[in-house]
Tab-separated table of C-alpha atoms in Angstrom:
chain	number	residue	atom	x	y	z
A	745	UNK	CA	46.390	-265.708	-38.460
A	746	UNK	CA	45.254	-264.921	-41.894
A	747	UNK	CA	47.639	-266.308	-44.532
A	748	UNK	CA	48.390	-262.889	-46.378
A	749	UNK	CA	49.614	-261.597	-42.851
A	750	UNK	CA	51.880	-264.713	-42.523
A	751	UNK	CA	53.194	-264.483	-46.069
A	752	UNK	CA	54.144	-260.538	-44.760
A	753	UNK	CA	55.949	-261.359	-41.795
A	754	UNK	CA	58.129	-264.409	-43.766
A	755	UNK	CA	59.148	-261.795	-46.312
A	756	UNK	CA	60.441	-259.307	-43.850
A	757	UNK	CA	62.479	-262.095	-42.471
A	758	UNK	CA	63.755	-262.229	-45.474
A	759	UNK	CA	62.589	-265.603	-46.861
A	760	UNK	CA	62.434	-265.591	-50.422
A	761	UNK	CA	59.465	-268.270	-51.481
A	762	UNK	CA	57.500	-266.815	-48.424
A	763	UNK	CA	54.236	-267.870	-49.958
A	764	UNK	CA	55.131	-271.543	-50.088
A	765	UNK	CA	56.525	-271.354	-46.813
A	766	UNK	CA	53.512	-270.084	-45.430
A	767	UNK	CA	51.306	-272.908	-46.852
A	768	UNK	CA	53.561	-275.432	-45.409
A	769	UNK	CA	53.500	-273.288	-42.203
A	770	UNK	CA	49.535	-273.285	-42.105
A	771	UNK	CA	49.639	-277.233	-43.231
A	772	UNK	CA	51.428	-278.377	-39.973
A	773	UNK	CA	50.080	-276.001	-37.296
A	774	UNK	CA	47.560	-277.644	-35.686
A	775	UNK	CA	46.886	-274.387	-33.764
A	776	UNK	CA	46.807	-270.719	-33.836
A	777	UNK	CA	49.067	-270.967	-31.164
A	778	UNK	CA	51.372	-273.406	-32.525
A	779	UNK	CA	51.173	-271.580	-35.830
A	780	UNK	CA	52.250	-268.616	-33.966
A	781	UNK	CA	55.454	-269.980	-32.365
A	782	UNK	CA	56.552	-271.696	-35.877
A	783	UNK	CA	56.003	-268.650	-37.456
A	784	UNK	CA	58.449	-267.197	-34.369
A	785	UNK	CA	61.270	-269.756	-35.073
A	786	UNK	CA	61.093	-269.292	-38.611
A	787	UNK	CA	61.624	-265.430	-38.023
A	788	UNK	CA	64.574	-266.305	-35.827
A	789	UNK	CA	66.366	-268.510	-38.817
A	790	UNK	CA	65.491	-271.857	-37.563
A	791	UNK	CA	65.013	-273.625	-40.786
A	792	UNK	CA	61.871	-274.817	-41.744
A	793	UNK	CA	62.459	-278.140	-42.366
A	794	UNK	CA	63.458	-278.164	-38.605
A	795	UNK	CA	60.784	-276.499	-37.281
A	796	UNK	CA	57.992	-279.015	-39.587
A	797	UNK	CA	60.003	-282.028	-39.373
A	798	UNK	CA	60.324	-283.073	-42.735
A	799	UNK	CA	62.412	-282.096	-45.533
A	800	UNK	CA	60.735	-282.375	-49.447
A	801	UNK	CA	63.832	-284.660	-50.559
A	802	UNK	CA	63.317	-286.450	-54.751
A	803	UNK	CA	59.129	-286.330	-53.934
A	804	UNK	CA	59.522	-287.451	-50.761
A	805	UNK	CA	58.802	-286.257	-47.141
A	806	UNK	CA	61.788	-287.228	-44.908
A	807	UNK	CA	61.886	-287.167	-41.703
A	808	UNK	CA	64.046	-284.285	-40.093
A	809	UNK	CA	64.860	-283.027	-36.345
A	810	UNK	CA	66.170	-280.227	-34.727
A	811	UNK	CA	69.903	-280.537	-34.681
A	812	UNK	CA	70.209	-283.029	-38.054
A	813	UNK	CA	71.822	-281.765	-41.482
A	814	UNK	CA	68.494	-281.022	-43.729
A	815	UNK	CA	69.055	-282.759	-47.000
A	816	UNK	CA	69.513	-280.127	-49.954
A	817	UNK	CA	67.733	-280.017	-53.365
A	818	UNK	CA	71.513	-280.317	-54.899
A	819	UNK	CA	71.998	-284.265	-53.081
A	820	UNK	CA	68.901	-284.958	-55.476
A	821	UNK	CA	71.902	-285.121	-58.220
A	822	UNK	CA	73.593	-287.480	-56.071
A	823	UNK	CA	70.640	-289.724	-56.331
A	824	UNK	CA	70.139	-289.625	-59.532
A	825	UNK	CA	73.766	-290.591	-60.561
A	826	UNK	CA	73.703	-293.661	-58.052
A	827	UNK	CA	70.746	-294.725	-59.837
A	828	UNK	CA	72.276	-294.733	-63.257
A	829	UNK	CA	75.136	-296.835	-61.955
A	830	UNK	CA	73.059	-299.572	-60.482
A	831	UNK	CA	70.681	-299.099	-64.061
A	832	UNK	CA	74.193	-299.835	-65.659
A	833	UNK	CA	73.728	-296.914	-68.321
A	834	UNK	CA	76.670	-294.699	-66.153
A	835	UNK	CA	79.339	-294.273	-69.139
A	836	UNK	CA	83.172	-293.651	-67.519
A	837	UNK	CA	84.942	-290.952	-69.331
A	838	UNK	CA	87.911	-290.415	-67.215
A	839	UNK	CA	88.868	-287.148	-66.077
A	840	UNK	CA	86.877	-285.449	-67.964
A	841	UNK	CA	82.944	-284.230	-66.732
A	842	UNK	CA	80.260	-285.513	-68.524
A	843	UNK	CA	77.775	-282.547	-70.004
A	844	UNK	CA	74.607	-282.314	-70.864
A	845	UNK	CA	73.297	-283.987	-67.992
A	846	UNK	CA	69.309	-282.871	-68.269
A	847	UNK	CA	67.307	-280.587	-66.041
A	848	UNK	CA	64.911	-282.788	-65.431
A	849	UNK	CA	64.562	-285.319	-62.487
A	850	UNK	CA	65.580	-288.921	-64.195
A	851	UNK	CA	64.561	-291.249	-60.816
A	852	UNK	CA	61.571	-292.582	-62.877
A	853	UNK	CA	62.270	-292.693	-66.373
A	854	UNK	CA	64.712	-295.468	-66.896
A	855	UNK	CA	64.091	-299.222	-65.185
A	856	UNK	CA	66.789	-300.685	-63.497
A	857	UNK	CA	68.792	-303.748	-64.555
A	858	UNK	CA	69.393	-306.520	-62.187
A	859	UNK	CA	72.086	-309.627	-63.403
A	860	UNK	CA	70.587	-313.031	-61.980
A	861	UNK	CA	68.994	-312.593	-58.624
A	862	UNK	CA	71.553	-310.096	-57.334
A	863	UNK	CA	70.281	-307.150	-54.916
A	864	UNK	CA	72.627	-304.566	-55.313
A	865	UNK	CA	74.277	-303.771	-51.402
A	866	UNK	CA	74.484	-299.980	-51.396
A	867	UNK	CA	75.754	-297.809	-48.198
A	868	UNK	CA	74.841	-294.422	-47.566
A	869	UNK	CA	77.396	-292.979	-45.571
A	870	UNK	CA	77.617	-289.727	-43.846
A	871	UNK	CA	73.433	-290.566	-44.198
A	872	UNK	CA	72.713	-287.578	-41.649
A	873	UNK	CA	68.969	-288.471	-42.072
A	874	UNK	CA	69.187	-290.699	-44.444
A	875	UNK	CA	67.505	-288.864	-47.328
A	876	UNK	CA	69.718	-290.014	-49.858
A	877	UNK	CA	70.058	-293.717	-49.135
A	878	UNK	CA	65.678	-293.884	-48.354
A	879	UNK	CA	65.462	-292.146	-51.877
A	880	UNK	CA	67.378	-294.242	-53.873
A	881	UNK	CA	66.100	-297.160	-52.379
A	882	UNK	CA	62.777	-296.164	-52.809
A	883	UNK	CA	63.405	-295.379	-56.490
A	884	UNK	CA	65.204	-298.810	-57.498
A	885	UNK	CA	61.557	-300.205	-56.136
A	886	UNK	CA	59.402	-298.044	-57.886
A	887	UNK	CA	61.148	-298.955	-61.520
A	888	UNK	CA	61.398	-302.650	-60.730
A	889	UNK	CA	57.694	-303.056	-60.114
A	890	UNK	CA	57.007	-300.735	-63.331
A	891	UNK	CA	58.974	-303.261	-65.166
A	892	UNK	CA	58.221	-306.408	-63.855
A	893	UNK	CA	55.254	-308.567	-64.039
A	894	UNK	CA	54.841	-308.432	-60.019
A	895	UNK	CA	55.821	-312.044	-59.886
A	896	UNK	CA	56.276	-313.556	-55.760
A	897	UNK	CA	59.954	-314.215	-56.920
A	898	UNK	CA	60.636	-310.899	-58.126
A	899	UNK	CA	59.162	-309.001	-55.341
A	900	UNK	CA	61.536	-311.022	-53.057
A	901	UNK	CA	64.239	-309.754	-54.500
A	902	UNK	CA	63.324	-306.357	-55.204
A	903	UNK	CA	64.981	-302.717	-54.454
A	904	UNK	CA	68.351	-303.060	-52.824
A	905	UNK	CA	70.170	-303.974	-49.308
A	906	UNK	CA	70.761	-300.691	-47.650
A	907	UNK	CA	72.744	-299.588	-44.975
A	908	UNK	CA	73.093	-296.420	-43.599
A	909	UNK	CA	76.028	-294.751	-40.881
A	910	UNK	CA	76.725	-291.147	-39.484
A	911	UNK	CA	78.797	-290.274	-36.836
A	912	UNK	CA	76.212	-288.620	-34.936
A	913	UNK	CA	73.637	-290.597	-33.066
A	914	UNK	CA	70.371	-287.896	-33.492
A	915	UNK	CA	70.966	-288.287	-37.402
A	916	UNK	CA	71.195	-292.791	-37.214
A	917	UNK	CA	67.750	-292.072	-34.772
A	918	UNK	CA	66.467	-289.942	-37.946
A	919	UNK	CA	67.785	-292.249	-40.426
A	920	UNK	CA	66.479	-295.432	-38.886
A	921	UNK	CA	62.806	-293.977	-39.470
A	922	UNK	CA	63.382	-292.788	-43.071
A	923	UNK	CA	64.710	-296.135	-44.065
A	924	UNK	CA	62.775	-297.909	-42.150
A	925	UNK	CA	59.839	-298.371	-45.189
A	926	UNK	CA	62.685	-299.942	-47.764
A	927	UNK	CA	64.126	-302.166	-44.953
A	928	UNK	CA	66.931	-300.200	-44.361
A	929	UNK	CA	69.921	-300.683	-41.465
A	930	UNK	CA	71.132	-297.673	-39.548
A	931	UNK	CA	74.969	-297.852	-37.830
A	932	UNK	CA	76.289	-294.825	-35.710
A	933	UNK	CA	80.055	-294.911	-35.639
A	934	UNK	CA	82.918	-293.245	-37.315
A	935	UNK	CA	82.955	-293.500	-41.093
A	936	UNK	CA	83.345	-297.931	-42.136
A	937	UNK	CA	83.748	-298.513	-38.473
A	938	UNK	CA	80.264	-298.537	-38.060
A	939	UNK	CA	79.476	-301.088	-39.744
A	940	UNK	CA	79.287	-305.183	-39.585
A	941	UNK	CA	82.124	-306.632	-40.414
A	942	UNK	CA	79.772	-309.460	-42.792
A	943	UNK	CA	79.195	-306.218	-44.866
A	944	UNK	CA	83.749	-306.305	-46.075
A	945	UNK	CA	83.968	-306.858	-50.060
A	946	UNK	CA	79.814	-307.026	-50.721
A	947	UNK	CA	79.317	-303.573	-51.059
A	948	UNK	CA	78.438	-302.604	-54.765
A	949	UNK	CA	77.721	-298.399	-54.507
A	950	UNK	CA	78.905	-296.015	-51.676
A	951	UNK	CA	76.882	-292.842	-51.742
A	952	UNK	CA	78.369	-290.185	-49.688
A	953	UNK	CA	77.530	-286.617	-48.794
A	954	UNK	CA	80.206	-286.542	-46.465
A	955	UNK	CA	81.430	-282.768	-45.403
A	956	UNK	CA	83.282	-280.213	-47.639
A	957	UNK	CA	83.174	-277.366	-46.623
A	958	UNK	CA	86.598	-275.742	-45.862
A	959	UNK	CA	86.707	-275.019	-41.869
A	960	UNK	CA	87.525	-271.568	-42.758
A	961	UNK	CA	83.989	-270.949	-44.844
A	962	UNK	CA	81.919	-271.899	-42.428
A	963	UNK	CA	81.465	-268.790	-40.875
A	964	UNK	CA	80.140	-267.648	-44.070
A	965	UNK	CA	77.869	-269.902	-44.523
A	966	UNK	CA	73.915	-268.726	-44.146
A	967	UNK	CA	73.270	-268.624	-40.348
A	968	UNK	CA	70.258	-271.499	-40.477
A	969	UNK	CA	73.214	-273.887	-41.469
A	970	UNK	CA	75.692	-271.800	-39.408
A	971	UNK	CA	73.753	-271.942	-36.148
A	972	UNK	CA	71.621	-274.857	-36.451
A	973	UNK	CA	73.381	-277.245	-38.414
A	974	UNK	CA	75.744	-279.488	-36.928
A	975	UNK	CA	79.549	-278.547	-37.636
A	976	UNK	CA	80.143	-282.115	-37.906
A	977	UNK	CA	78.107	-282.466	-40.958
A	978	UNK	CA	79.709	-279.651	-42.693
A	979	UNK	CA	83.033	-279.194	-41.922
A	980	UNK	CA	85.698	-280.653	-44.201
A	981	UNK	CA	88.866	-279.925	-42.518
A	982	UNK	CA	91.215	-277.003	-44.196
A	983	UNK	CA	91.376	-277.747	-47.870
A	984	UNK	CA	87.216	-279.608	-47.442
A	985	UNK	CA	88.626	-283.033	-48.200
A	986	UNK	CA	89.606	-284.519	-45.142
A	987	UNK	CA	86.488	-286.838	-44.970
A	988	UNK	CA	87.158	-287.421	-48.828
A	989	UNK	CA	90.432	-288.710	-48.160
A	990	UNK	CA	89.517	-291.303	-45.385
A	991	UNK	CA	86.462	-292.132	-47.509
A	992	UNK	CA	89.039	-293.029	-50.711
A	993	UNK	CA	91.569	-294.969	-48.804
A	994	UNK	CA	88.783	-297.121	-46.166
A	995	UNK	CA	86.379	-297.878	-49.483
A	996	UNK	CA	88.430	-300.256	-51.674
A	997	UNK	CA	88.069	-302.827	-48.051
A	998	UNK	CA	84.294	-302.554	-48.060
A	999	UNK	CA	83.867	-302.619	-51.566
A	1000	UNK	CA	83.343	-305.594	-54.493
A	1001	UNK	CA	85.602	-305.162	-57.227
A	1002	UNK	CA	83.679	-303.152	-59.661
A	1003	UNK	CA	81.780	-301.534	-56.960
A	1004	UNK	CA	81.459	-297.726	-57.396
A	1005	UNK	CA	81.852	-294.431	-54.917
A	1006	UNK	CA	79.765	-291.668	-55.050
A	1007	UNK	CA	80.927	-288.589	-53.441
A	1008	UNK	CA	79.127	-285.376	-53.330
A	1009	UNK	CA	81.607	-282.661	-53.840
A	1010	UNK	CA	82.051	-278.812	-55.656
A	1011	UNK	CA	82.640	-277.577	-59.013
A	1012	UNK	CA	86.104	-276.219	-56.959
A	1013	UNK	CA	86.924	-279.537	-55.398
A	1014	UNK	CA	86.132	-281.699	-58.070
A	1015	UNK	CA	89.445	-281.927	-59.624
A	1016	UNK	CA	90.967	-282.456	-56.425
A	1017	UNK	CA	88.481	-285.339	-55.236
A	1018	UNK	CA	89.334	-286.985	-58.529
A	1019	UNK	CA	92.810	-287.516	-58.082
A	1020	UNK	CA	92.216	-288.305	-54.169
A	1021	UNK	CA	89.928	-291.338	-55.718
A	1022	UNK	CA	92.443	-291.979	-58.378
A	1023	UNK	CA	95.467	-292.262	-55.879
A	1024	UNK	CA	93.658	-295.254	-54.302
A	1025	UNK	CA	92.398	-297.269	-57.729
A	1026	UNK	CA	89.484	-295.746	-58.621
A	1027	UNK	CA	88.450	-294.906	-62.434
A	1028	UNK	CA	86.913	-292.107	-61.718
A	1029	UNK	CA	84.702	-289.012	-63.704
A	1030	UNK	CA	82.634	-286.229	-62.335
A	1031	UNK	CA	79.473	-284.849	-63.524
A	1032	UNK	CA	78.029	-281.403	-62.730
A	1033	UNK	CA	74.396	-279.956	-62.935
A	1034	UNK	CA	74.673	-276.017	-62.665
A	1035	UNK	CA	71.170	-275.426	-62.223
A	1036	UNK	CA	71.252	-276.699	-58.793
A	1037	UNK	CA	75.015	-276.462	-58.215
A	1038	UNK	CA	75.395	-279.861	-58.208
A	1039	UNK	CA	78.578	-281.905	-58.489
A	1040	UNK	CA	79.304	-285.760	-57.896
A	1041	UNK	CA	82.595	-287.551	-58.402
A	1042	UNK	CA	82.397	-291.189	-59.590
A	1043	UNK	CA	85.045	-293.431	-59.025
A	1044	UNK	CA	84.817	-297.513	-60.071
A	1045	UNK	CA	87.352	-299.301	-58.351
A	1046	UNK	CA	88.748	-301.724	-60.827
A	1047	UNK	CA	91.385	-303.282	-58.586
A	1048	UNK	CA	90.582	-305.889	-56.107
A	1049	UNK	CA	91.696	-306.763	-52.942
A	1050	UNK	CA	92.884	-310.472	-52.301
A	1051	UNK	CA	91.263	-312.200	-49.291
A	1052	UNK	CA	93.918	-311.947	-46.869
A	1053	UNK	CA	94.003	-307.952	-47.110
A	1054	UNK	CA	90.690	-307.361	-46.130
């Protein structure tokens, strides 16, 4: 099929960077025939990320199925703010949102700093495919070897320890293989109760793109999240904070005091995912990129727990 003839047929659909789509189309068909019934899918509103099996995610091709959450350009934020806590250059200004954050991507720009020999333990929960928690992990890498001298010892301790949990098995099976590369772990279970109970008080950053969206919006959502999404990954309970609040009152067990949660949230729900973090001793700020509709609330839990109320 000659590509000006596909681009045609993806912009009746209705896809709006048809042309691109169309390379990536012609890139992964091995066939005319298989080019054929991707180009069928695609007009049906199977998204393409599903129909390829990878998502573009921070310069990086992740692995995605048929049936898994496709990571979104905005969770690229969410990255970017983990890695400024672990590069200990995140300043707290409580209650407030920080502005100015820049356009531009920052995951290679600034090296991380590490105190001692310490890997930083970080937990991706809600992974769905694990996108987030494979990015960061490969980004910590990539600025410790720029700014180390590639000694044996500091290539032991490189990147970070990562874990990863979802509640449904297809995404941990998708996860597994993205994190796979930085040695990550992959737990299916509900929320912290997938995970090892070795792993209560080390954690040092939660990143979490767990579901917000209010149950009553998601029949307005675009149909290739609508249909083909999973409802799990999306819905957030009436208000969208459900998951928030189980996050904010299970974390403060799992993590080291000082440790920091990440939650992916909206410019609507920030407020309210604030004082949710507060409410449970968090110090917590929110940052917000409008350019890609980003918003992530930071909370540093400042209190700790004493041993026998783990």
């Amino acid at each position: 099929m000659p590509e000006g003839m596909l681009v045609a047929a993806l912009r009746h659909a209705g896809c709006v960077f048809a042309e691109e789509e169309a390379a990536i189309l012609l890139e992964a068909a091995a066939s005319t025939a298989e080019l054929a019934d991707m180009l069928a899918r695609r007009v049906q509103g199977q998204p393409l990320e599903h129909i390829v099996g990878w998502a573009q995610f921070c310069g990086l091709r992740m692995r995605v199925v048929p049936g898994v959450f496709v990571p979104r350009r905005r969770s690229e934020f969410l990255v970017e703010r983990a890695l400024a806590v672990l590069s200990a250059d995140d300043l707290l200004v409580a209650g407030r949102p920080v502005s100015h954050v820049p356009q531009q991507s920052t995951l290679a720009s600034t090296p991380t700093q590490r105190i001692g020999s310490h890997r930083p333990v970080v937990l991706d929960l809600c992974c769905g495919s694990g996108a987030v928690g494979a990015a960061l992990a490969h980004a910590v890498e990539q600025q410790e070897s720029a700014g180390s001298a590639g000694s044996a010892e500091s290539a032991a301790r490189a990147g970070c320890e990562l874990h990863a949990c979802d509640i449904d098995s297809a995404a941990v099976a998708c996860a597994a293989a993205n994190i796979a590369v930085v040695h990550g772990k992959a737990y299916c279970g509900d929320l912290f109760a997938a995970l090892p109970e070795s792993l209560c008080g080390r954690i040092d950053l939660i990143v979490a793109n767990a579901p917000y969206v209010p149950s009553g919006a998601i029949a307005f959502l675009p149909a290739e999240a609508r249909i083909y999404e999973p409802h799990a990954a999306l819905n957030g309970g009436a208000d969208g904070l459900e998951v928030h609040r189980r996050i904010a009152a299970e974390a403060p067990r799992w993590l080291r005091t000082g440790g920091t949660l990440l939650l992916e949230s909206s410019a609507r729900q920030a407020r309210e995912s604030q004082r949710i973090l507060s409410a449970h001793g968090f110090e917590v700020s929110w940052r917000r990129r409008e350019e890609s509709d980003a918003t992530v609330v930071t909370g540093h839990l400042v209190n700790a727990f004493l041993p026998g109320e783990r």
